Short mmCIF file of C-alpha atoms in Angstrom, two decimals:
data_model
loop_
_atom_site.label_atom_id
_atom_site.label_comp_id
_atom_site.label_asym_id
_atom_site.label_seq_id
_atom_site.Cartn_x
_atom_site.Cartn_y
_atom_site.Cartn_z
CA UNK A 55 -16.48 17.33 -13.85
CA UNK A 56 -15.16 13.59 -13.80
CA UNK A 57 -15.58 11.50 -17.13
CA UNK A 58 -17.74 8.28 -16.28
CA UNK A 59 -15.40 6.40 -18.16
CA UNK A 60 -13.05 7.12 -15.77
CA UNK A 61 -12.89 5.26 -12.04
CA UNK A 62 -14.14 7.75 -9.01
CA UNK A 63 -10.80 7.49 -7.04
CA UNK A 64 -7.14 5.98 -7.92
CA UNK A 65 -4.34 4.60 -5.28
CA UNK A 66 -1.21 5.78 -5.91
CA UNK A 67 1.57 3.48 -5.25
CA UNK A 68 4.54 5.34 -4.62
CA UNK A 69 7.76 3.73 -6.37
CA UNK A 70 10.02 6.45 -5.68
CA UNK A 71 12.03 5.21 -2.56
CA UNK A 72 12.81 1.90 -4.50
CA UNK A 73 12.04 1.49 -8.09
CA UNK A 74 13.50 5.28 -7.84
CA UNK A 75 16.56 5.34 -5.85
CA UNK A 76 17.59 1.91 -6.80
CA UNK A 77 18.99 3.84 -9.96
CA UNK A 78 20.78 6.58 -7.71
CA UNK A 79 24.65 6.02 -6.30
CA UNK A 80 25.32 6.08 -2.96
CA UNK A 81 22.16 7.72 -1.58
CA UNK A 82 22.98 7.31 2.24
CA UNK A 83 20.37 5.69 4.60
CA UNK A 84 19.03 8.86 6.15
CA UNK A 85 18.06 11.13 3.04
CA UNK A 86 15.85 7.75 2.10
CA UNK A 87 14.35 7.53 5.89
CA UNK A 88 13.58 11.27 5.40
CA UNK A 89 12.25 10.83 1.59
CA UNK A 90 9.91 7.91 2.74
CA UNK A 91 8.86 10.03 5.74
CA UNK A 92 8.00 13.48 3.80
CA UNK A 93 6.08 10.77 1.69
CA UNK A 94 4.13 9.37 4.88
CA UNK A 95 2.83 12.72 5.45
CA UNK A 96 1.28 13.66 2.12
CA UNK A 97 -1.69 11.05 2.07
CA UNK A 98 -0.36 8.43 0.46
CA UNK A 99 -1.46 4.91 1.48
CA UNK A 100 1.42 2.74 -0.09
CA UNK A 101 5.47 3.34 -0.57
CA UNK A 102 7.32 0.67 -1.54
CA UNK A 103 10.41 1.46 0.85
CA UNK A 104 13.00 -1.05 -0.39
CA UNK A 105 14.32 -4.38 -1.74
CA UNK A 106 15.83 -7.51 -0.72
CA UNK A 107 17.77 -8.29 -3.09
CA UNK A 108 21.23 -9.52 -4.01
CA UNK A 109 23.82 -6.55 -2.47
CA UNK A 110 26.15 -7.55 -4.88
CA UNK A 111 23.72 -6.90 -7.95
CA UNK A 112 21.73 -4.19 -6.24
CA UNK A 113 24.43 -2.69 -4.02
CA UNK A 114 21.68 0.64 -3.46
CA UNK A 115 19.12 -1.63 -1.87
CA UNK A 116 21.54 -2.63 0.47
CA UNK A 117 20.32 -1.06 3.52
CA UNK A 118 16.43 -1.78 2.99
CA UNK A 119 16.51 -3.15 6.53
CA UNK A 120 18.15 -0.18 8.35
CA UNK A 121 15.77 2.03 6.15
CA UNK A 122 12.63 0.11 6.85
CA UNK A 123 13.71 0.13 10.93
CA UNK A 124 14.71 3.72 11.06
CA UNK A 125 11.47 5.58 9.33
CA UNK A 126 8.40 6.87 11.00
CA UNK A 127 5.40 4.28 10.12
CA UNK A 128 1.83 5.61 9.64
CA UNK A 129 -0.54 3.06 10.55
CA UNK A 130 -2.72 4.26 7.27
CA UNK A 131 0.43 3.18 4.87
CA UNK A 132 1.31 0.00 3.38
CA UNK A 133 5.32 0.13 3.06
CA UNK A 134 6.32 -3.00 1.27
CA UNK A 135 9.88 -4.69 -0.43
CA UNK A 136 10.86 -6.68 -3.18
CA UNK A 137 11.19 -10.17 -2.15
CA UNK A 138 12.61 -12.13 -5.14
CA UNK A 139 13.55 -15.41 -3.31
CA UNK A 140 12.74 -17.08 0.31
CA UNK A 141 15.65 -15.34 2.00
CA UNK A 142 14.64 -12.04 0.40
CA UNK A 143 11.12 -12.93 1.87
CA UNK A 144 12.18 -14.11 5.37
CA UNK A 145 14.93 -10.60 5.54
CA UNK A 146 11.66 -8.44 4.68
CA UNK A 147 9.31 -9.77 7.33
CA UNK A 148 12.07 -9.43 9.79
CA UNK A 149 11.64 -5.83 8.77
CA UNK A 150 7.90 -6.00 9.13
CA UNK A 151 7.44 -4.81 5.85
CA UNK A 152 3.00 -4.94 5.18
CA UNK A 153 3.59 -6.08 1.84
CA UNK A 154 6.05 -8.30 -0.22
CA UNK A 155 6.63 -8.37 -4.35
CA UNK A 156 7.98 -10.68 -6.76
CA UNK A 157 9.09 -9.83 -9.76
CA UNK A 158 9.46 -11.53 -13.74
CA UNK A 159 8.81 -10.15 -17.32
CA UNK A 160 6.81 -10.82 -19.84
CA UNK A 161 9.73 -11.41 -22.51
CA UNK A 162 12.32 -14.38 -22.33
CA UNK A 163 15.03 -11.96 -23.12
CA UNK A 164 14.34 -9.89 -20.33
CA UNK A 165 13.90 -12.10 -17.98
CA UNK A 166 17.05 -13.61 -18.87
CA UNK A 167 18.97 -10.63 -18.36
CA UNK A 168 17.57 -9.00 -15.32
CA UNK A 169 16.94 -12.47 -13.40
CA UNK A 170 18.79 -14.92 -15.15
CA UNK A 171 16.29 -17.73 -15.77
CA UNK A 172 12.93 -18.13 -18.05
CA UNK A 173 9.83 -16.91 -17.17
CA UNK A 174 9.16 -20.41 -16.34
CA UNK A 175 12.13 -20.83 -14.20
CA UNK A 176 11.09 -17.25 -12.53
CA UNK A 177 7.80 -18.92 -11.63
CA UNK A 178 8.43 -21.84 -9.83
CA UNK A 179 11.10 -19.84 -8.01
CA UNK A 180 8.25 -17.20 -6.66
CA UNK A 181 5.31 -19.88 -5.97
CA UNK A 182 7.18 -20.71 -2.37
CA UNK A 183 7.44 -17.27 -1.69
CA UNK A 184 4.10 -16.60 -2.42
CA UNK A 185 2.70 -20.02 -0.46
CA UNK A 186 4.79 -18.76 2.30
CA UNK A 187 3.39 -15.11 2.40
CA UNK A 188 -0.19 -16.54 1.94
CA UNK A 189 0.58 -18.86 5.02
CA UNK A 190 1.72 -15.46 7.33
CA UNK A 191 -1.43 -12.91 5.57
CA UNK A 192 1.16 -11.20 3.99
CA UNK A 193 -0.51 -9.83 0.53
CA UNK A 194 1.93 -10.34 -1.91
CA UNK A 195 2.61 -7.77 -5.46
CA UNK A 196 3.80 -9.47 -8.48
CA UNK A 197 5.51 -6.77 -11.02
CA UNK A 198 5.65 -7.83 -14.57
CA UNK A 199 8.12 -6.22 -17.19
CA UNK A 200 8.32 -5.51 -20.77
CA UNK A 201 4.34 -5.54 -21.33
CA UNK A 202 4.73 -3.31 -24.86
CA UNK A 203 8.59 -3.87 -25.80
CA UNK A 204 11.61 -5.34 -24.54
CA UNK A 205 15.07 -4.42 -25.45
CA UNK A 206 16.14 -8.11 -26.22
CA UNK A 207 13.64 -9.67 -28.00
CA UNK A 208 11.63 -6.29 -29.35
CA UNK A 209 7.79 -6.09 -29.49
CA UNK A 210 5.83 -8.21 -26.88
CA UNK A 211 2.20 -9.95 -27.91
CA UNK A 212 -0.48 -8.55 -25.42
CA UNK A 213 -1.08 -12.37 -25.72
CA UNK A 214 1.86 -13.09 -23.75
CA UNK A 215 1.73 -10.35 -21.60
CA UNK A 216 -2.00 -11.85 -20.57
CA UNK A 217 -0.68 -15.35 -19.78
CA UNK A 218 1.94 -14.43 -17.40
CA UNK A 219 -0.07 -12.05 -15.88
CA UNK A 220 -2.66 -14.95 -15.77
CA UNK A 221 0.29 -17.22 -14.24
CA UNK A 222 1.05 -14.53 -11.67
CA UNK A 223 -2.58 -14.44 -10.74
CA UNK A 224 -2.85 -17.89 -10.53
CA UNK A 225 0.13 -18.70 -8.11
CA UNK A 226 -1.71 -16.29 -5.80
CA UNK A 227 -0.96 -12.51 -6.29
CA UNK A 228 -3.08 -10.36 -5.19
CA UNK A 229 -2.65 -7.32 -7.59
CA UNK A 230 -0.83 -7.83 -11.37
CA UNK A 231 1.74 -4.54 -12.15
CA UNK A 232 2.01 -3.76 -15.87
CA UNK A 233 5.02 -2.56 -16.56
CA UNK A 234 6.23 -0.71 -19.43
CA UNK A 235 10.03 -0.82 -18.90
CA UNK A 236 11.54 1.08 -21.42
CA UNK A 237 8.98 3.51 -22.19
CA UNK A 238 8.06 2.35 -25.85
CA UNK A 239 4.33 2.07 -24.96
CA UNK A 240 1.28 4.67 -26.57
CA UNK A 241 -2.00 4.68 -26.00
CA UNK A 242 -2.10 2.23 -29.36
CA UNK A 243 0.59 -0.30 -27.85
CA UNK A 244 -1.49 0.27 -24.40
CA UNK A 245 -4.64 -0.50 -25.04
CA UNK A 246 -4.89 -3.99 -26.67
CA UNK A 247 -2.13 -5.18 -24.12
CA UNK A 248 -4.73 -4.02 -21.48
CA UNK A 249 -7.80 -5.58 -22.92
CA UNK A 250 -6.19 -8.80 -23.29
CA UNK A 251 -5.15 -8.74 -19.62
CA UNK A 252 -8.64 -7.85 -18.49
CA UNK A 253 -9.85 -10.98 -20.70
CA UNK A 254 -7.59 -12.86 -18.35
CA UNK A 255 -7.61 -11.51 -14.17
CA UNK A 256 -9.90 -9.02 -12.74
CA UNK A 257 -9.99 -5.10 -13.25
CA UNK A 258 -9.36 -4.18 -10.01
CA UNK A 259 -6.42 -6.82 -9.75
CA UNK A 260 -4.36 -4.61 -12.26
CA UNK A 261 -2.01 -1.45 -11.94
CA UNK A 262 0.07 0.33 -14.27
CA UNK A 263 3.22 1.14 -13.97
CA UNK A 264 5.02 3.22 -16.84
CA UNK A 265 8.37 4.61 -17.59
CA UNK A 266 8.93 8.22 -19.67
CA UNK A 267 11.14 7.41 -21.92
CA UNK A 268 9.60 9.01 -24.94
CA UNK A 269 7.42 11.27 -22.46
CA UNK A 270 4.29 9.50 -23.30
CA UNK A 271 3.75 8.07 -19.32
CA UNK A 272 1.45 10.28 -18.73
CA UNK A 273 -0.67 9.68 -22.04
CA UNK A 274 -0.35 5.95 -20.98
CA UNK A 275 -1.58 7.05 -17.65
CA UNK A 276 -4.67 8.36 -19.30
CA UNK A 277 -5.41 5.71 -21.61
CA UNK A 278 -5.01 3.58 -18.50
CA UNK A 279 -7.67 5.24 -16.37
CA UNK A 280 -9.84 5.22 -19.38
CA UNK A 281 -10.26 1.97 -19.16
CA UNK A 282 -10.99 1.92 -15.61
CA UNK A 283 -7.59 1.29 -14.14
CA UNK A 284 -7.59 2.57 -10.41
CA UNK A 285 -3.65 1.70 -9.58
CA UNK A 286 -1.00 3.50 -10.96
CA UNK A 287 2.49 3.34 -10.17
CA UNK A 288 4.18 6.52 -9.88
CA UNK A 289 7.70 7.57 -8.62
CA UNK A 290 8.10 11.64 -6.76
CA UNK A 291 10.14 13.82 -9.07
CA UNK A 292 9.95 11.08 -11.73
CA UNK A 293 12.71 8.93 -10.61
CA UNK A 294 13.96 5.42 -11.58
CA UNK A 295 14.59 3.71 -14.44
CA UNK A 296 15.90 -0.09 -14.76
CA UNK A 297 19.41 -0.92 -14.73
CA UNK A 298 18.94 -4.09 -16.68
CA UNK A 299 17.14 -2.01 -19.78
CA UNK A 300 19.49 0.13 -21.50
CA UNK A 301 17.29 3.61 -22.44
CA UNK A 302 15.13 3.78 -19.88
CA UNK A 303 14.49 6.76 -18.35
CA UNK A 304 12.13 7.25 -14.93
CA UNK A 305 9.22 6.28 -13.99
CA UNK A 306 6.34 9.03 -14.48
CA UNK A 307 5.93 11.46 -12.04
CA UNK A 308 3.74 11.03 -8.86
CA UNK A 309 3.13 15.39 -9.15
CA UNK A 310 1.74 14.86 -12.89
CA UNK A 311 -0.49 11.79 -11.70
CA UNK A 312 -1.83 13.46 -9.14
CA UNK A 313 -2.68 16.87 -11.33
CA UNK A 314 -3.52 14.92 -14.12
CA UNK A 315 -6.41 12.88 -12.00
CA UNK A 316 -7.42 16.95 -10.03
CA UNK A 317 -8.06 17.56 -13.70
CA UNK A 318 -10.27 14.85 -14.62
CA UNK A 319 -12.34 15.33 -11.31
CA UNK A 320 -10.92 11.95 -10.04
CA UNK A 321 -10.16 11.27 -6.24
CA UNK A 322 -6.68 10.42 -4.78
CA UNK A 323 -6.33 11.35 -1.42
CA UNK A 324 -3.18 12.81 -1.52
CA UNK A 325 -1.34 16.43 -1.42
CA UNK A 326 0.35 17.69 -4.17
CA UNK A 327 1.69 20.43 -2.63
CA UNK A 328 3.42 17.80 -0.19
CA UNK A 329 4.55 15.25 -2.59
CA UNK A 330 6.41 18.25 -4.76
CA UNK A 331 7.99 19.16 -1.12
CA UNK A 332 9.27 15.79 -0.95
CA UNK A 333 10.43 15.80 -4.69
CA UNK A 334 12.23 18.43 -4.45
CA UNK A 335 14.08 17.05 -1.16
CA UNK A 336 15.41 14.73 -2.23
CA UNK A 337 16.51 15.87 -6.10
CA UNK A 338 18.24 18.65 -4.03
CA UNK A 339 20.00 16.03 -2.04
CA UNK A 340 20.57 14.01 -5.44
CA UNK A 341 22.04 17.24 -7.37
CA UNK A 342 23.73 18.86 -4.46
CA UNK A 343 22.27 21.76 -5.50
CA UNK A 344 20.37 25.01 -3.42
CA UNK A 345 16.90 24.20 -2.50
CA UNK A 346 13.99 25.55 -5.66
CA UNK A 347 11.03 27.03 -4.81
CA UNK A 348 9.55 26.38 -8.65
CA UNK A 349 8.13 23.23 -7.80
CA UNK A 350 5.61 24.80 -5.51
CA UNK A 351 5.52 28.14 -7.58
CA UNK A 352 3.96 26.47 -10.09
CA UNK A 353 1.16 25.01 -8.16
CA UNK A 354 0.54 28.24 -7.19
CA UNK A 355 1.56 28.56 -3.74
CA UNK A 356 4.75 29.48 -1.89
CA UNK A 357 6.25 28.52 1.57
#
């Protein structure tokens, strides 16, 4: 029986194809067509598909175009691209991406490193993207890193973390991600971070998006939905990272999300048994090794 503390249904928004591969070498263009299209058919309503990005910085995001023209669309899925700069934002809509999402951190350190400017500077560079994409109807993301620790500049105030995601808000985002980039975060770290973000934007403006480094996503997860979260971030099989913060590991898995929120009675639309398909897909294609039927023994069902 669900927990009223807990929200009736969650959307999953699927990182996997980007956030995850982004960390992979030389993943060719087809096994991502054919991740994102296993993906499509499991009941998902959002995959982020790619990025558009610097090739040079980025080289696996590369072929976000080719990827976003070659897979099979469901009209019932969002599939939506980083866009950190106008020419990132006019390349994605060429790709009809549904969706587009900037990106900054709540840390100076961070943002230094992974975009090379303050979180000022990262600001003014996304507010004509975002005028632009509010000009066309296209809903725009914003992603914001380092929400419980950075690997720079070390503990983050939930203080800060709630005036950038204010900031983000402000320029015109429609939802706020809460990212938890290397992994550091607990339920402790989590939760005033959390309230002071809900002091600042609107509950249903926020998602979650956390990394297992110390294996605590899932507890985060939890804590999350506790507090009435109803986005999470998730990535199939767990993968990802972040190439500018040394430690981190993936991104928690979309299977344990999904079991996790069977267990507390809470709705998410989507198949398990399909998403574990698609997991193991594509970590078959990643390790070269045999296909496993474990995933879907341990759900209980076979072939």
């Amino acid at each position: 029986m669900k927990m009223t503390n807990y929200p009736d249904s969650v959307r999953i928004i699927e990182m996997g194809a980007r956030d995850g591969l982004q960390n992979e070498a030389n993943v060719p263009t087809t096994a991502k067509v054919a991740l994102i299209n296993a993906l499509s058919q499991s009941g998902l309503t959002h995959i982020e598909a790619g990025a558009f990005v610097s090739a040079k910085r980025i080289p696996q995001m590369a072929d976000s175009a080719d990827v976003l023209q070659q897979i099979t669309r469901s009209p019932d899925i969002c599939y939506s691209a980083l866009t950190p700069n106008l020419q990132g934002y006019q390349a994605a809509r060429k790709a009809n991406v549904d969706q587009v999402a900037v990106f900054t951190s709540s840390s100076e350190g961070f943002c230094q490193s992974n975009i090379h400017c303050s979180i000022a500077e990262s600001l003014a560079r996304f507010a004509p993207v975002i005028e632009q994409a509010k000009a066309d109807g296209v809903p725009v993301r914003g992603y914001l890193s380092c929400v419980v620790e950075c690997p720079y500049d070390g503990p983050t105030a939930p203080t800060q973390v709630a005036r950038v995601a204010r900031s983000l808000y402000e320029l015109g985002c429609d939802e706020i991600s809460l990212g938890d980039t290397i992994g550091r975060g607990t339920p402790a770290s989590i939760t005033p971070m959390l309230e002071a973000v809900l002091n600042q934007i609107p509950r249903q403006k926020v998602a979650v998006h956390f990394h297992n480094t110390w294996g605590l996503a899932l507890v985060n997860v939890h804590q999350a939905l506790s507090m009435g979260i109803s986005t999470i971030d998730a990535s199939v099989a767990g993968l990802g990272g972040c190439p500018y913060a040394p430690g981190a590991s993936g991104n928690v898995a979309t299977e344990d999300v999904l079991y996790l929120c069977e267990g507390l009675g809470i709705k998410t639309g989507v198949d398990i048994e399909a998403i574990a398909k698609a997991g193991w897909e594509i970590c078959r294609h990643l390790n070269k090794a045999p296909q496993s039927n474990v995933s879907l023994a341990l759900l209980g069902k076979s072939n």
